[in-house]
Coordinates of C-alpha atoms in Angstrom, one line a residue:
M105 CA 96.2 125.3 127.7
S106 CA 94.8 122.3 126.0
E107 CA 93.1 124.5 123.4
Q108 CA 96.5 126.2 122.6
K109 CA 98.1 122.8 122.1
K110 CA 95.3 121.8 119.8
E111 CA 95.7 125.0 117.8
I112 CA 99.5 124.5 117.6
K113 CA 98.9 120.9 116.5
T114 CA 96.4 122.0 113.9
K115 CA 98.9 124.5 112.4
E116 CA 101.6 121.8 112.3
E117 CA 99.2 119.5 110.5
K118 CA 98.3 122.2 108.0
K119 CA 102.0 122.8 107.3
K120 CA 102.6 119.1 106.8
E121 CA 99.6 118.9 104.4
E122 CA 100.9 122.0 102.5
M123 CA 104.4 120.4 102.3
I124 CA 103.0 117.1 101.0
L125 CA 100.9 119.0 98.4
F126 CA 104.0 121.0 97.3
L127 CA 106.1 117.8 97.0
S128 CA 103.4 116.0 95.1
K129 CA 103.1 118.9 92.7
S130 CA 106.9 119.0 92.3
E131 CA 107.0 115.3 91.6
E132 CA 104.2 115.6 89.1
K133 CA 106.2 118.3 87.3
E134 CA 109.2 116.1 87.2
A135 CA 107.3 113.0 86.1
F136 CA 108.2 111.6 82.7
L137 CA 104.6 112.0 81.4
S138 CA 103.1 114.4 83.9
R139 CA 99.8 116.1 83.4
A140 CA 101.6 119.2 82.1
N141 CA 103.7 117.1 79.7
R142 CA 100.6 115.2 78.5
K143 CA 99.0 118.5 77.7
L144 CA 101.9 119.3 75.4
L145 CA 100.9 116.3 73.4
T146 CA 97.1 116.6 73.5
D147 CA 96.4 120.3 73.3
P148 CA 97.7 120.6 69.7
L149 CA 95.3 117.8 68.7
N150 CA 92.2 119.9 69.6
D151 CA 92.2 123.0 71.7
D152 CA 95.4 124.5 70.2
N153 CA 95.5 122.8 66.8
P154 CA 98.1 124.4 64.5
I155 CA 95.8 124.5 61.4
T156 CA 92.2 124.9 62.7
V157 CA 93.0 127.1 65.7
Q158 CA 96.3 128.9 65.0
M159 CA 95.6 129.0 61.3
L160 CA 99.2 128.0 60.4
G161 CA 100.5 125.6 57.7
I162 CA 97.3 125.8 55.7
C163 CA 99.0 126.1 52.3
S164 CA 100.5 122.6 52.4
A165 CA 97.1 121.2 53.6
L166 CA 95.6 122.5 50.4
A167 CA 98.3 121.4 48.1
I168 CA 99.3 117.8 49.0
T169 CA 96.0 116.3 50.1
V170 CA 94.7 115.0 46.8
Q171 CA 95.7 111.5 47.9
L172 CA 96.0 110.0 51.3
R173 CA 99.5 108.4 51.0
P174 CA 101.4 111.7 50.3
A175 CA 99.4 113.3 53.1
I176 CA 100.5 110.6 55.6
V177 CA 104.2 110.9 54.5
M178 CA 104.1 114.7 54.7
S179 CA 102.6 114.4 58.2
L180 CA 105.3 112.1 59.3
A181 CA 108.0 114.4 57.8
V182 CA 106.6 117.4 59.6
I183 CA 106.4 115.5 62.9
F184 CA 110.0 114.5 62.6
V185 CA 111.3 117.9 61.7
T186 CA 109.2 119.7 64.4
A187 CA 110.2 117.3 67.1
M188 CA 113.9 117.0 66.3
G189 CA 114.2 120.7 65.5
N190 CA 112.7 121.5 68.9
V191 CA 115.2 119.2 70.6
V192 CA 118.2 120.6 68.9
I193 CA 117.2 124.2 69.5
S194 CA 116.4 123.5 73.1
L195 CA 119.9 121.9 73.6
L196 CA 121.5 124.9 72.0
R197 CA 119.2 127.6 73.6
N198 CA 121.8 128.8 76.1
L199 CA 124.6 129.0 73.5
I200 CA 122.8 130.8 70.6
P201 CA 123.3 134.6 70.5
N202 CA 119.9 136.3 70.4
R203 CA 120.7 138.3 67.3
I204 CA 121.4 135.2 65.1
R205 CA 118.9 132.8 66.6
I206 CA 116.6 132.9 63.5
I207 CA 119.6 132.0 61.2
V208 CA 120.5 129.1 63.5
Q209 CA 116.9 127.9 63.5
L210 CA 116.8 128.0 59.8
V211 CA 120.0 126.0 59.5
V212 CA 118.7 123.3 61.9
V213 CA 115.4 123.0 60.1
A214 CA 117.0 123.0 56.6
S215 CA 119.4 120.2 57.7
L216 CA 116.5 118.1 59.0
V217 CA 114.5 118.7 55.8
I218 CA 117.5 117.6 53.7
V219 CA 117.6 114.3 55.7
V220 CA 113.8 113.8 55.1
D221 CA 114.2 114.5 51.4
Q222 CA 117.1 112.1 51.0
V223 CA 115.3 109.3 52.9
L224 CA 112.2 109.7 50.7
K225 CA 114.2 109.6 47.5
A226 CA 116.0 106.5 48.7
F227 CA 112.9 104.5 50.0
L228 CA 109.8 106.2 48.7
Y229 CA 110.8 107.8 45.4
D230 CA 107.3 107.9 43.9
V231 CA 105.9 109.7 46.9
S232 CA 109.0 112.0 46.8
K233 CA 108.1 112.9 43.2
Q234 CA 104.4 113.5 44.2
L235 CA 105.4 115.9 47.0
S236 CA 108.1 117.5 44.9
I237 CA 108.9 121.0 46.2
F238 CA 106.6 120.8 49.1
I239 CA 109.2 118.7 51.1
G240 CA 111.7 121.6 50.6
L241 CA 109.0 124.1 51.6
I242 CA 108.8 122.5 55.1
I243 CA 111.5 124.9 55.9
T244 CA 109.0 127.8 55.5
N245 CA 106.3 126.0 57.5
C246 CA 105.1 128.6 60.1
I247 CA 104.3 125.8 62.6
I248 CA 107.9 124.7 62.8
M249 CA 109.5 128.1 63.1
G250 CA 106.8 129.1 65.5
R251 CA 107.5 126.3 67.9
L252 CA 111.2 126.8 67.8
E253 CA 110.8 130.5 68.5
A254 CA 108.0 130.3 71.0
F255 CA 108.7 127.1 72.9
A256 CA 112.1 125.4 72.3
L257 CA 114.1 128.5 73.1
G258 CA 112.6 128.6 76.6
N259 CA 112.2 125.0 77.5
K260 CA 114.1 121.8 78.2
P261 CA 114.7 119.1 75.5
W262 CA 112.1 116.6 76.7
K263 CA 109.3 119.2 76.9
S264 CA 110.3 120.6 73.5
F265 CA 110.3 117.1 72.0
L266 CA 106.7 116.5 73.3
D267 CA 105.7 119.9 72.0
G268 CA 107.1 119.1 68.6
I269 CA 105.4 115.7 68.5
G270 CA 102.1 117.2 69.6
N271 CA 102.1 120.1 67.1
G272 CA 103.3 117.8 64.2
A273 CA 100.5 115.3 65.0
G274 CA 97.9 118.1 65.2
Y275 CA 99.0 119.2 61.8
G276 CA 99.0 115.7 60.4
I277 CA 95.5 114.8 61.7
I278 CA 94.0 117.6 59.7
L279 CA 96.0 116.7 56.5
I280 CA 94.8 113.1 56.8
I281 CA 91.2 114.1 57.3
V282 CA 91.2 116.3 54.3
A283 CA 93.1 113.8 52.1
F284 CA 90.7 111.0 53.2
F285 CA 87.6 112.8 51.8
R286 CA 89.4 114.2 48.8
E287 CA 90.7 110.8 47.6
L288 CA 87.6 108.9 48.5
L289 CA 85.0 111.2 46.9
G290 CA 87.3 112.5 44.1
S291 CA 88.6 109.1 42.8
G292 CA 86.7 106.5 44.8
K293 CA 90.0 105.1 46.3
L294 CA 91.9 105.2 49.5
L295 CA 95.7 104.6 49.4
G296 CA 95.2 103.5 45.8
Y297 CA 92.7 100.7 46.6
E298 CA 89.2 100.9 45.0
I299 CA 86.7 101.5 47.9
L300 CA 83.5 102.4 46.2
G301 CA 83.8 99.8 43.5
H302 CA 85.2 99.5 40.0
K303 CA 84.2 102.0 37.3
G304 CA 83.9 100.3 33.9
L305 CA 83.2 101.8 30.5
T306 CA 79.5 101.0 31.0
L307 CA 77.2 100.4 34.0
A308 CA 77.2 96.7 33.2
D309 CA 81.0 96.6 33.5
S310 CA 81.0 98.6 36.8
T311 CA 80.7 97.3 40.3
G312 CA 79.8 98.7 43.7
L313 CA 78.4 102.2 43.8
Y314 CA 79.4 102.8 40.2
A315 CA 77.0 100.1 39.1
L316 CA 74.3 102.2 40.7
G317 CA 75.2 105.2 38.6
Y318 CA 77.6 106.9 41.1
E319 CA 80.2 109.2 39.6
N320 CA 83.4 110.6 41.1
N321 CA 83.2 114.2 42.0
G322 CA 86.2 115.9 40.4
F323 CA 85.7 119.0 42.4
F324 CA 87.2 117.2 45.4
L325 CA 90.5 117.0 43.5
L326 CA 90.8 120.8 43.3
S327 CA 92.4 122.9 45.9
P328 CA 89.2 124.9 46.7
M329 CA 87.6 121.8 48.0
A330 CA 90.4 121.2 50.4
L331 CA 89.8 124.7 51.8
I332 CA 86.1 123.9 52.1
I333 CA 86.8 120.7 54.0
V334 CA 89.2 122.5 56.4
G335 CA 86.4 125.0 57.0
L336 CA 84.0 122.2 57.8
V337 CA 86.5 120.7 60.2
I338 CA 86.8 124.1 61.9
W339 CA 83.1 124.4 62.1
Y340 CA 82.7 120.9 63.6
Q341 CA 85.5 121.4 66.0
R342 CA 84.0 124.7 67.4
S343 CA 80.5 123.2 67.6
R344 CA 81.9 120.5 69.8
N345 CA 84.4 122.6 71.8
R346 CA 82.7 125.8 73.1
K347 CA 86.1 127.1 74.4
L348 CA 87.2 127.8 70.9
I349 CA 84.3 130.1 70.1
E350 CA 85.5 133.7 70.1
E351 CA 83.3 136.2 71.9
S352 CA 82.5 139.3 69.9

């Protein structure tokens, strides 16, 4: 009789433990920055990076990374459009007829891009001229349309917002890395400031590395070098993260 009571008691304790585990998992899902929500932010930075893993948005990475400043501005613009576009589409996801969802997504993205373009013209006109048509071409960025279609249409606004921030940041990190090396080694500057020294007409007039005979490598200012740097980043990322290596 006592053994039956013990068995019943053990079953009840197991049920309580399962219930506690279930509630804790439910609370974790509902937490503002739960583990699942944090992964939405961190996965695009490495394991699921839009450029180096998904191979999306590479064109702009090649075109606007000659200097660091436009690359930073472009990254912030894409983060804004991706995050806010995800939120708007997520809010409208139950109201959008399936057959016109792509048109609605394009309208939302185009509206946000116009906002970005006007803000840049108002406050950063020189950068706006440098980026020229590439701001408008954010509309065609596969990362943005991909997140709207694959994530925002099926998830709530907060998760969609985090997903947009994460993917925009993952895109921006690669742009900034590429622009850093291109501007530094191509012109010896970062954000317009001379980092490697001043290059004069002669060695006597030069300072820093230029006084030692260093010359800027103009190849870094060409688009092919951006592709090579992206390739090196992909190689380094896969050498550090074995999960990304595809089995043949």
